[in-house]
Coordinates of C-alpha atoms and ligand atoms in Angstrom, one line a residue:
M1 CA 30.2 7.4 26.2
T2 CA 28.0 5.4 24.0
T3 CA 24.3 6.5 24.5
I4 CA 21.6 3.9 25.1
H5 CA 20.2 4.7 21.5
L6 CA 23.1 2.4 20.2
H7 CA 22.5 -0.5 22.4
G8 CA 26.1 -0.8 23.1
K9 CA 27.3 -1.1 19.4
R10 CA 30.6 0.1 18.5
G11 CA 33.2 -0.2 15.9
V12 CA 32.5 -2.5 12.7
E13 CA 29.5 -3.8 14.5
L14 CA 27.9 -0.2 14.5
L15 CA 29.0 0.4 10.8
H16 CA 27.2 -2.7 9.8
D17 CA 23.9 -1.9 11.6
P18 CA 21.8 0.0 9.1
L19 CA 19.4 1.6 11.8
F20 CA 22.5 3.4 13.4
N21 CA 25.2 3.6 10.6
K22 CA 26.1 7.2 9.4
G23 CA 28.9 6.1 7.3
T24 CA 31.4 9.0 6.7
A25 CA 29.0 11.3 8.5
F26 CA 30.2 9.9 11.9
T27 CA 31.9 13.1 13.5
E28 CA 35.6 13.1 14.7
E29 CA 34.4 12.8 18.3
E30 CA 32.1 9.9 17.5
R31 CA 34.8 8.2 15.7
D32 CA 37.1 8.3 18.9
A33 CA 34.3 7.5 21.2
L34 CA 32.8 4.7 19.3
G35 CA 35.9 2.8 18.1
L36 CA 35.6 3.9 14.6
R37 CA 38.9 5.5 14.1
G38 CA 40.7 4.2 11.1
L39 CA 37.6 2.2 9.9
L40 CA 36.3 5.0 7.7
P41 CA 38.0 7.4 5.2
P42 CA 39.4 10.1 7.1
R43 CA 37.2 13.1 5.6
V44 CA 33.9 13.7 7.6
T45 CA 31.0 14.5 5.3
T46 CA 27.5 15.7 6.0
Q47 CA 24.3 13.7 5.0
D48 CA 23.7 16.4 2.5
Q49 CA 26.9 15.6 0.8
Q50 CA 26.2 11.7 1.1
L51 CA 22.8 12.5 -0.6
V52 CA 24.4 14.1 -3.7
R53 CA 26.6 10.9 -3.9
V54 CA 23.8 8.3 -3.6
L55 CA 21.6 10.4 -6.0
D56 CA 24.2 10.4 -8.4
N57 CA 25.0 6.7 -8.1
Y58 CA 21.2 6.1 -8.4
H59 CA 21.0 8.0 -11.6
R60 CA 23.7 6.0 -13.0
K61 CA 21.6 3.0 -12.7
E62 CA 20.2 2.4 -16.2
S63 CA 17.1 0.2 -15.6
P64 CA 14.3 0.3 -13.0
L65 CA 15.4 -3.2 -11.7
E66 CA 18.9 -2.0 -11.1
K67 CA 17.8 1.1 -9.4
Y68 CA 15.6 -1.0 -7.2
I69 CA 18.7 -3.2 -6.3
Y70 CA 20.8 -0.1 -5.4
L71 CA 17.9 1.3 -3.1
V72 CA 17.4 -2.0 -1.4
S73 CA 21.2 -2.3 -0.8
L74 CA 21.5 1.3 0.5
Q75 CA 18.6 0.5 2.8
E76 CA 20.7 -2.5 4.1
R77 CA 23.7 -0.2 4.9
N78 CA 22.1 3.0 6.0
E79 CA 18.4 3.4 6.7
S80 CA 18.6 7.1 7.6
L81 CA 20.4 7.9 4.3
F82 CA 18.0 5.8 2.5
Y83 CA 14.9 7.4 3.6
R84 CA 16.4 11.0 3.3
L85 CA 16.9 10.0 -0.5
V86 CA 13.5 8.5 -1.0
M87 CA 11.5 11.1 0.9
T88 CA 13.4 14.0 -1.0
N89 CA 12.8 12.1 -4.3
L90 CA 9.5 10.4 -3.6
E91 CA 7.7 10.9 -6.7
E92 CA 10.6 9.5 -8.7
M93 CA 11.5 6.7 -6.4
M94 CA 7.8 5.4 -5.2
P95 CA 7.4 3.6 -8.7
I96 CA 10.9 1.9 -7.9
I97 CA 10.4 0.9 -4.4
Y98 CA 6.7 0.0 -4.9
T99 CA 4.5 -0.7 -8.0
P100 CA 5.3 -1.3 -10.7
T101 CA 9.1 -2.0 -10.4
V102 CA 8.5 -4.0 -7.1
G103 CA 6.4 -6.4 -9.1
L104 CA 9.3 -7.1 -11.4
A105 CA 11.8 -7.5 -8.5
C106 CA 9.4 -9.9 -6.9
Q107 CA 9.2 -12.1 -10.1
K108 CA 13.0 -12.0 -10.0
Y109 CA 13.5 -12.3 -6.3
G110 CA 15.4 -15.5 -6.1
H111 CA 17.7 -14.3 -8.8
I112 CA 18.5 -10.9 -7.3
F113 CA 18.6 -12.0 -3.8
R114 CA 21.5 -10.5 -1.6
R115 CA 20.6 -10.4 2.0
P116 CA 17.4 -11.5 3.9
R117 CA 15.1 -8.9 5.4
G118 CA 12.2 -9.6 7.5
L119 CA 11.0 -13.0 9.0
Y120 CA 9.8 -15.9 6.9
L121 CA 7.4 -18.4 8.4
T122 CA 6.4 -21.7 7.0
R123 CA 3.9 -24.4 7.4
N124 CA 6.8 -26.2 9.1
D125 CA 6.9 -23.8 11.9
R126 CA 3.6 -24.8 13.3
G127 CA 3.9 -24.9 17.0
R128 CA 6.9 -22.6 17.1
I129 CA 5.8 -19.2 15.6
K130 CA 6.1 -17.6 18.8
L131 CA 9.8 -18.5 19.2
L132 CA 10.2 -17.2 15.7
L133 CA 8.6 -14.0 16.4
Q134 CA 10.9 -13.7 19.6
S135 CA 14.1 -14.1 17.4
W136 CA 13.2 -10.7 15.7
P137 CA 15.8 -8.2 17.2
Q138 CA 13.2 -5.3 17.8
A139 CA 10.8 -5.4 20.7
D140 CA 8.6 -2.4 19.9
V141 CA 7.2 -3.5 16.6
R142 CA 4.0 -1.3 15.8
I143 CA 3.3 -2.5 12.1
I144 CA 3.6 -5.9 10.8
V145 CA 3.0 -6.4 6.8
I146 CA 2.3 -9.9 6.2
T147 CA 1.7 -11.7 2.9
D148 CA 1.5 -15.4 1.8
G149 CA 2.5 -14.3 -1.8
E150 CA -0.6 -15.6 -3.5
R151 CA -1.7 -12.4 -5.3
I152 CA 1.1 -10.3 -5.9
L153 CA -0.1 -6.8 -7.3
G154 CA -1.6 -7.8 -10.6
L155 CA 1.0 -10.7 -11.1
G156 CA -0.7 -13.7 -9.3
D157 CA 1.0 -16.3 -7.3
L158 CA 4.7 -15.5 -6.7
G159 CA 4.9 -17.6 -3.4
A160 CA 7.9 -16.6 -1.2
N161 CA 9.1 -14.1 -3.9
G162 CA 6.2 -12.0 -2.6
M163 CA 8.6 -10.8 0.4
G164 CA 9.3 -7.7 -1.8
I165 CA 5.8 -6.5 -1.1
P166 CA 5.9 -6.4 2.8
V167 CA 9.4 -4.8 2.6
G168 CA 8.3 -2.1 0.0
K169 CA 5.0 -1.4 1.9
L170 CA 6.7 -0.8 5.0
A171 CA 9.4 1.4 3.4
L172 CA 6.4 3.5 2.3
Y173 CA 5.0 3.6 6.0
T174 CA 8.2 5.3 7.0
A175 CA 8.7 7.3 3.9
C176 CA 5.1 8.7 3.7
A177 CA 4.1 8.7 7.5
G178 CA 7.3 8.5 9.5
I179 CA 6.7 5.3 11.1
P180 CA 10.3 4.6 12.7
P181 CA 11.9 1.7 10.7
A182 CA 12.7 -0.1 14.0
Q183 CA 8.9 -0.4 14.4
C184 CA 8.3 -2.1 11.1
L185 CA 8.4 -5.9 10.6
P186 CA 7.9 -7.5 7.2
I187 CA 6.6 -11.1 7.2
M188 CA 6.5 -14.0 4.5
L189 CA 4.1 -16.6 5.5
D190 CA 5.5 -19.2 3.0
V191 CA 2.7 -21.8 2.5
G192 CA 4.1 -23.0 -0.9
T193 CA 3.1 -21.9 -4.3
N194 CA 1.1 -23.1 -7.2
N195 CA 3.3 -21.5 -9.7
S196 CA 5.0 -24.3 -11.5
A197 CA 7.7 -22.1 -13.1
L198 CA 8.9 -21.0 -9.7
I199 CA 8.7 -24.5 -8.3
A200 CA 10.9 -25.7 -11.4
D201 CA 13.3 -22.8 -10.9
P202 CA 16.4 -23.9 -8.9
L203 CA 17.0 -20.4 -7.5
Y204 CA 13.5 -20.1 -6.1
L205 CA 14.2 -19.6 -2.4
G206 CA 10.7 -20.7 -1.1
L207 CA 9.2 -24.0 -0.1
P208 CA 9.1 -25.8 -3.6
E209 CA 5.6 -27.4 -3.0
P210 CA 1.9 -26.8 -3.7
R211 CA 0.0 -24.3 -1.6
L212 CA -1.3 -25.3 1.8
R213 CA -5.1 -25.1 2.0
G214 CA -7.9 -25.8 4.4
P215 CA -8.1 -25.9 8.1
E216 CA -4.1 -26.5 8.4
Y217 CA -3.7 -23.2 6.5
D218 CA -6.3 -21.4 8.9
E219 CA -4.7 -23.0 12.1
L220 CA -1.2 -21.6 10.8
V221 CA -2.6 -18.0 10.4
G222 CA -4.4 -18.3 13.7
E223 CA -1.2 -19.4 15.4
F224 CA 0.8 -16.2 13.8
V225 CA -2.2 -13.8 14.9
E226 CA -2.2 -15.2 18.5
A227 CA 1.6 -15.0 18.5
A228 CA 1.9 -11.7 17.1
Q229 CA -0.6 -10.3 19.8
Q230 CA 1.5 -11.8 22.6
I231 CA 4.9 -10.9 21.4
F232 CA 4.3 -7.4 19.9
P233 CA 1.0 -6.5 21.9
K234 CA 1.0 -3.0 20.3
A235 CA 1.3 -4.0 16.7
C236 CA -1.3 -3.6 14.0
I237 CA -1.3 -6.4 11.5
Q238 CA -1.7 -5.4 7.8
F239 CA -2.6 -8.5 5.7
E240 CA -1.3 -7.9 2.0
D241 CA -1.7 -9.6 -1.3
F242 CA -3.4 -12.7 0.0
G243 CA -5.7 -14.4 -2.7
N244 CA -9.3 -13.3 -2.6
A245 CA -11.0 -16.3 -1.0
N246 CA -8.4 -16.1 2.0
A247 CA -8.4 -12.3 2.1
F248 CA -12.1 -11.9 2.7
R249 CA -12.2 -14.9 5.2
L250 CA -9.3 -13.5 7.2
L251 CA -10.4 -10.1 7.4
H252 CA -13.9 -11.3 8.5
R253 CA -12.2 -13.6 11.1
F254 CA -9.7 -11.2 12.8
R255 CA -11.2 -7.6 12.3
D256 CA -13.1 -7.8 15.6
V257 CA -10.6 -9.5 17.6
A258 CA -7.3 -8.1 16.6
C259 CA -5.7 -4.8 15.4
T260 CA -5.8 -5.8 11.7
F261 CA -6.7 -4.7 8.3
N262 CA -6.3 -5.8 4.6
D263 CA -4.9 -2.9 2.5
D264 CA -6.1 -4.5 -0.8
I265 CA -9.5 -4.4 0.5
Q266 CA -9.7 -1.4 2.8
G267 CA -6.7 0.8 1.7
T268 CA -7.8 0.5 -1.9
A269 CA -11.4 1.4 -0.9
G270 CA -10.3 4.4 1.0
V271 CA -8.0 6.0 -1.8
T272 CA -10.8 5.4 -4.5
L273 CA -13.4 6.6 -2.2
A274 CA -11.4 9.9 -2.0
G275 CA -11.2 10.0 -5.8
L276 CA -14.9 9.7 -5.9
L277 CA -15.3 12.5 -3.3
S278 CA -12.9 14.7 -5.4
T279 CA -14.9 13.8 -8.3
E280 CA -18.1 15.1 -6.7
R281 CA -16.3 18.6 -6.5
I282 CA -15.7 18.6 -10.2
T283 CA -19.0 17.3 -11.5
G284 CA -21.2 18.6 -8.7
I285 CA -22.9 15.1 -8.7
P286 CA -23.0 14.1 -4.8
L287 CA -21.7 10.7 -3.9
A288 CA -25.4 9.6 -3.1
Q289 CA -26.2 10.3 -6.8
Q290 CA -23.2 8.8 -8.4
K291 CA -23.6 5.4 -10.1
I292 CA -20.5 3.4 -10.1
L293 CA -19.8 0.4 -12.4
F294 CA -16.9 -1.9 -11.5
L295 CA -15.1 -4.1 -13.8
G296 CA -13.7 -6.9 -11.4
A297 CA -15.4 -7.9 -8.4
G298 CA -12.5 -9.1 -6.1
E299 CA -10.7 -7.7 -3.3
A300 CA -10.3 -4.3 -4.7
G301 CA -13.6 -4.0 -6.2
I302 CA -16.0 -5.4 -3.4
G303 CA -13.7 -3.4 -0.7
I304 CA -14.4 -0.2 -2.5
G305 CA -18.2 -1.1 -2.8
D306 CA -18.5 -1.9 0.8
L307 CA -16.8 1.4 1.9
I308 CA -19.1 3.4 -0.4
V309 CA -21.9 1.6 1.2
E310 CA -20.8 2.5 4.7
A311 CA -20.1 6.1 3.3
L312 CA -23.4 6.6 2.2
K313 CA -25.0 5.1 5.4
L314 CA -23.1 7.5 7.5
Q315 CA -24.4 10.3 5.1
G316 CA -28.1 8.9 5.9
V317 CA -28.7 6.8 2.8
S318 CA -30.4 3.3 3.5
E319 CA -28.3 0.4 3.1
S320 CA -30.3 -1.0 0.1
D321 CA -30.2 2.3 -1.7
A322 CA -26.4 2.5 -1.1
R323 CA -25.9 -0.8 -2.6
R324 CA -27.8 0.0 -5.6
Q325 CA -25.4 2.8 -6.4
C326 CA -22.7 0.1 -7.0
W327 CA -22.7 -2.4 -10.0
F328 CA -20.2 -5.0 -10.8
V329 CA -19.1 -6.8 -14.0
D330 CA -16.9 -9.9 -13.4
S331 CA -15.3 -12.3 -15.8
K332 CA -18.8 -13.7 -16.5
G333 CA -20.8 -10.6 -17.0
L334 CA -22.9 -8.3 -15.0
V335 CA -23.3 -9.4 -11.4
V336 CA -27.1 -9.9 -11.0
K337 CA -29.4 -12.0 -8.7
S338 CA -30.3 -14.6 -11.1
R339 CA -26.8 -15.8 -11.5
T340 CA -25.9 -19.2 -9.8
D341 CA -22.2 -18.9 -9.9
L342 CA -21.5 -16.1 -7.5
V343 CA -19.1 -16.4 -4.7
E344 CA -20.2 -15.0 -1.2
H345 CA -18.6 -11.8 -1.3
K346 CA -20.3 -10.9 -4.6
L347 CA -23.9 -11.6 -3.6
R348 CA -24.5 -8.6 -1.5
F349 CA -23.9 -6.5 -4.9
A350 CA -26.2 -8.9 -7.0
H351 CA -29.1 -6.7 -8.2
D352 CA -32.3 -7.5 -10.0
H353 CA -31.4 -7.0 -13.5
A354 CA -31.3 -8.8 -16.9
P355 CA -27.9 -10.7 -17.4
M356 CA -25.5 -8.9 -19.6
K357 CA -22.4 -10.5 -20.9
T358 CA -20.2 -7.4 -21.6
L359 CA -18.9 -4.0 -20.0
L360 CA -20.2 -2.2 -23.0
E361 CA -23.7 -3.6 -22.7
A362 CA -23.6 -2.7 -18.9
V363 CA -22.6 0.8 -19.6
E364 CA -25.2 1.3 -22.1
A365 CA -27.8 -0.1 -20.0
L366 CA -26.9 1.4 -16.5
K367 CA -25.6 4.8 -17.5
P368 CA -23.0 5.0 -14.7
T369 CA -21.2 8.2 -13.7
S370 CA -17.8 6.2 -13.0
I371 CA -16.2 3.1 -14.2
V372 CA -13.7 1.6 -11.9
G373 CA -11.3 -1.0 -13.4
V374 CA -10.0 -3.4 -11.0
S375 CA -10.0 -6.7 -13.0
G376 CA -6.3 -6.9 -13.6
M377 CA -7.2 -7.3 -17.4
P378 CA -5.5 -4.7 -19.6
Q379 CA -7.1 -2.7 -22.4
T380 CA -10.7 -3.7 -21.2
F381 CA -11.7 -0.1 -21.0
T382 CA -12.1 -0.1 -24.8
E383 CA -12.5 2.9 -27.1
A384 CA -16.3 1.9 -27.5
V385 CA -16.7 1.7 -23.6
V386 CA -14.7 4.9 -23.0
R387 CA -16.8 6.9 -25.8
A388 CA -20.0 5.6 -24.3
M389 CA -19.1 7.1 -21.0
A390 CA -18.5 10.4 -22.5
Q391 CA -21.8 10.3 -24.3
I392 CA -23.7 9.6 -21.1
N393 CA -21.8 12.1 -18.9
Q394 CA -20.2 15.6 -19.3
R395 CA -17.2 14.6 -17.1
P396 CA -17.0 10.8 -16.9
A397 CA -14.9 9.4 -14.1
I398 CA -12.8 6.6 -15.4
F399 CA -10.6 4.8 -12.9
A400 CA -8.2 2.3 -14.5
L401 CA -6.8 0.8 -11.4
S402 CA -5.3 -2.4 -12.4
N403 CA -1.4 -2.7 -11.8
P404 CA 1.1 -2.8 -12.9
T405 CA 1.1 -0.3 -15.7
A406 CA 0.8 -2.8 -18.5
N407 CA -2.5 -4.1 -16.9
A408 CA -4.2 -0.8 -16.8
E409 CA -7.6 -0.9 -18.3
C410 CA -6.8 2.0 -20.6
T411 CA -3.9 4.4 -20.6
A412 CA -4.3 8.2 -19.7
E413 CA -3.6 9.3 -23.2
Q414 CA -6.3 6.9 -24.6
C415 CA -8.8 8.0 -22.1
Y416 CA -8.2 11.6 -22.5
S417 CA -8.2 11.5 -26.4
W418 CA -11.3 9.3 -26.4
T419 CA -13.2 11.7 -24.4
D420 CA -11.8 15.1 -25.8
G421 CA -10.2 15.6 -22.4
R422 CA -13.5 15.5 -20.5
A423 CA -12.7 12.4 -18.6
I424 CA -11.6 12.6 -14.9
F425 CA -8.9 9.8 -15.1
A426 CA -7.2 8.1 -12.4
S427 CA -4.9 4.9 -12.5
G428 CA -3.2 2.5 -10.1
S429 CA 0.3 2.8 -11.6
P430 CA 1.5 6.2 -12.3
F431 CA 1.0 7.8 -16.0
A432 CA 2.7 11.1 -17.0
P433 CA 0.6 14.2 -17.8
V434 CA -1.0 14.3 -21.2
T435 CA -1.3 17.4 -23.4
L436 CA -4.1 17.5 -25.8
N437 CA -5.1 20.5 -28.1
G438 CA -2.8 22.6 -25.8
V439 CA -4.5 21.6 -22.6
T440 CA -2.5 19.5 -20.2
H441 CA -4.3 16.8 -18.1
V442 CA -2.7 15.4 -14.9
P443 CA -3.9 11.9 -14.3
G444 CA -4.6 11.0 -10.5
Q445 CA -2.8 8.1 -8.9
G446 CA -5.1 6.1 -6.9
N447 CA -2.2 5.1 -4.8
N448 CA -3.0 3.2 -1.7
S449 CA 0.2 5.0 -0.1
Y450 CA -2.3 8.1 0.3
I451 CA -4.1 6.1 2.8
F452 CA -2.5 3.2 4.6
P453 CA 0.5 5.1 6.1
G454 CA -1.7 7.8 7.7
V455 CA -4.2 5.2 8.9
G456 CA -1.2 3.1 10.4
L457 CA 0.2 6.4 11.8
G458 CA -3.1 7.0 13.6
V459 CA -3.4 3.6 15.0
I460 CA -0.1 3.8 16.5
A461 CA -0.5 7.3 18.0
S462 CA -3.6 6.2 19.7
E463 CA -2.6 2.7 20.4
S464 CA -6.0 1.7 18.9
T465 CA -6.9 -1.9 19.4
R466 CA -8.9 -2.2 16.2
V467 CA -8.9 -0.6 12.6
T468 CA -12.6 0.1 11.8
D469 CA -14.3 1.1 8.3
E470 CA -15.1 4.4 9.8
M471 CA -11.4 5.1 10.1
F472 CA -11.0 4.5 6.3
Y473 CA -14.2 6.7 5.6
T474 CA -12.5 9.5 7.7
A475 CA -9.1 8.9 6.1
A476 CA -10.8 9.3 2.4
K477 CA -12.7 12.5 3.5
V478 CA -9.4 14.1 4.8
L479 CA -7.6 13.2 1.8
A480 CA -10.2 14.6 -0.5
D481 CA -10.4 17.7 1.6
L482 CA -6.7 18.3 1.0
V483 CA -7.0 18.5 -2.9
T484 CA -6.9 22.0 -4.0
D485 CA -8.9 23.9 -6.4
D486 CA -5.7 24.3 -8.6
D487 CA -5.3 20.4 -8.4
L488 CA -8.8 19.9 -9.7
K489 CA -8.3 22.4 -12.4
L490 CA -5.7 20.3 -13.8
G491 CA -8.0 17.1 -13.5
R492 CA -5.8 15.9 -10.7
I493 CA -8.0 14.3 -8.0
Y494 CA -5.4 13.6 -5.3
P495 CA -3.2 16.0 -3.8
D496 CA 0.4 16.3 -5.1
L497 CA 2.5 13.4 -3.7
K498 CA 5.1 16.1 -2.4
R499 CA 2.5 16.8 0.3
I500 CA 2.5 13.1 1.6
R501 CA 3.8 13.7 5.0
E502 CA 1.3 16.5 5.6
V503 CA -1.5 14.2 4.2
S504 CA -0.6 11.3 6.5
A505 CA -0.2 13.5 9.5
A506 CA -3.6 14.8 8.8
I507 CA -5.1 11.4 8.3
G508 CA -3.2 10.0 11.3
T509 CA -4.8 12.9 13.4
A510 CA -8.3 12.0 12.3
V511 CA -7.9 8.3 12.6
A512 CA -6.5 8.5 15.9
Q513 CA -9.5 10.8 16.8
V514 CA -12.0 8.0 15.6
A515 CA -10.1 5.8 18.1
F516 CA -10.5 7.9 21.1
D517 CA -14.0 8.9 20.3
R518 CA -15.1 5.1 19.8
G519 CA -13.2 3.9 22.9
L520 CA -10.9 1.9 21.0
T521 CA -7.9 2.5 23.2
T522 CA -7.2 2.8 26.9
V523 CA -4.7 5.8 26.5
L524 CA -5.9 9.2 27.0
C525 CA -6.4 11.7 24.1
P526 CA -3.5 14.3 24.3
T527 CA -4.7 17.9 24.2
D528 CA -2.9 18.8 21.0
L529 CA -3.5 15.5 19.1
R530 CA -1.9 16.8 15.8
A531 CA 1.3 17.6 17.7
H532 CA 1.3 14.4 19.3
V533 CA 1.0 12.6 15.8
E534 CA 3.6 14.6 14.4
N535 CA 6.1 14.2 17.2
T536 CA 6.1 10.4 16.8
M537 CA 7.1 10.8 12.9
F538 CA 10.6 9.6 12.1
D539 CA 13.0 12.1 10.9
P540 CA 15.8 10.7 8.6
K541 CA 18.5 13.4 9.8
Y542 CA 21.1 11.7 11.6
P543 CA 21.0 12.1 15.5
D544 CA 24.0 12.9 17.6
Y545 CA 25.4 9.8 19.3
I546 CA 27.6 11.6 21.7
Ligands
LIG1 P1 -8.8 -10.1 -7.4 O1 -8.2 -11.3 -7.7 O2 -9.3 -10.2 -5.9 O3 -10.0 -9.7 -8.2 C1 -9.9 -9.6 -9.5 C2 -11.5 -9.6 -10.1 O4 -11.6 -9.4 -11.5 C3 -12.1 -10.9 -10.1 O5 -13.4 -10.7 -9.4 C4 -12.2 -11.5 -11.4 O6 -13.5 -12.3 -11.4 C5 -12.4 -10.2 -12.2 N1 -11.9 -10.4 -13.7 C6 -10.8 -11.2 -14.1 N2 -10.9 -11.1 -15.4 C7 -12.0 -10.4 -15.6 C8 -12.5 -9.9 -16.9 N3 -12.0 -10.1 -18.2 N4 -13.6 -8.9 -17.0 C9 -14.0 -8.6 -15.8 N5 -13.7 -9.0 -14.6 C10 -12.7 -9.8 -14.6 O7 -7.7 -8.9 -7.4 P2 -8.0 -7.5 -6.8 O8 -7.1 -7.5 -5.5 O9 -9.3 -7.0 -6.7 O10 -7.1 -6.5 -7.8 C11 -7.4 -6.4 -9.0 C12 -6.6 -5.3 -9.7 O11 -6.7 -4.1 -9.1 C13 -5.0 -5.7 -9.6 O12 -4.6 -5.4 -11.0 C14 -4.5 -4.7 -8.7 O13 -3.1 -4.6 -9.1 C15 -5.5 -3.6 -8.8 N6 -5.4 -2.9 -7.6 C16 -5.1 -1.5 -7.7 C17 -5.1 -0.7 -6.4 C18 -4.8 0.6 -6.6 O14 -4.7 1.4 -7.7 N7 -4.7 1.4 -5.5 C19 -5.2 -1.4 -5.3 C20 -5.5 -2.6 -5.1 C21 -5.6 -3.4 -6.4

């Protein structure tokens, strides 16, 4: 009686397979047909009843880390129930399965480890990566998230502990855009770590040796990409939390030869551009006339700058004019032409200007409409900086994007109080609404989850062979268009997170359309693309097995 969905699984094996397990929700008929009689308590419950139980258990956990461990173990037992729980409580649980709690979980990964999840590839696997990919039990992988753990959130080099990030990101692909869990593959590329505390920790689970660099590293990554294209030909590869020298180089190397993108560079750019487009609706200042000053010129900052330039070019602005809208301050001061210490990715934004040492000097000299914090340095949007922005602009846009919460350049409360509530504020990690003089301001969360799941959905639905900047620009426009006037009145420049599936479906449709329009796929465009995209989305309700 077993249907093909179960791949012949029955009895205990079925109960132990999280993709198929329904726990006490297996019906009387299923219990008889699938060899489950006696292996479960007798009373059959519905998924809704199970949901009450797991939510109750979740709330009994006192610390965010305990809640994280509870959710991960639920995911290991019963994926449908895990996603039902997360999807119905997304606002509450996203900060647990992703930033900021996932960062803490990564720091303690070797100490809280219970069961492996995903694939681990190391430098010792040179020459056999294909074999390792073949050992993954699912054949139809569509999204791979891979990290080498060098720059985990704002926490630096966490080596193999970084596995929590691909696992968490893929959970968001499913929760936010309905990518079926069986199509998701998390990978840790363990090339060592330069974190001496981890190397000294006897419970650390990665290779306790210094990071691999140079040609050997590049060859290992090259072998992985080639093997992934052979074993999972329809998969999109998302590079995640690589150190910035490798991240830019790998993106440049693979973006035109594989279906790949880097979320730290391109996804961040998409969500921030959407925030700036929403800001335009509040201030009336079009993107082409906004002047954006970044604190931090790494993956996030340069990625955002590059996408703004692409967006302005598509709006008819010349490349050189577009570049002059974006200015950067790094740890040495304003990025200007006369500097001799600039790495390659900063050079394209080095303008003719007198050198300046501090952000405050740069704000006063350049008079930006927005400042975007992507430095990982807490409290760098000081009272003086924020007040200067409020003197220059009626509605200054202040984006404190550094994660986790403790690394934010300023808090929501500081920002609103230093600007008498006039600032348009967004952050990387969530901040609660702030009431000031009787007015409630709702901070925007420039969360990449608004963008990458929808982009992935569109790439999968169209079987696109590439991921392009135009797709991220399109995604940003769709996201900004979904912000309502009521959202804007509250100061919120992103849609309510409760609408994330609708947002992802809309982005997925628009991104798939780009793939069809640009000939990036060999499949034909369905007549009703939106319906096609929505039909591919995973529903966590249990199927009937018989
Ligand atoms: P990165 O290491 O690539 O870049 C950091 C940059 O900040 C570097 O250019 C460095 O020179 C600069 N910097 C360091 N100290 C500085 C200082 N005191 N003053 C000025 N600049 C300084 O890292 P990244 O990937 O660009 O990420 C940076 C931060 O942005 C992290 O905290 C990360 O969590 C956050 N981020 C947020 C989002 C989001 O909110 N959606 C997305 C991606 C990254």
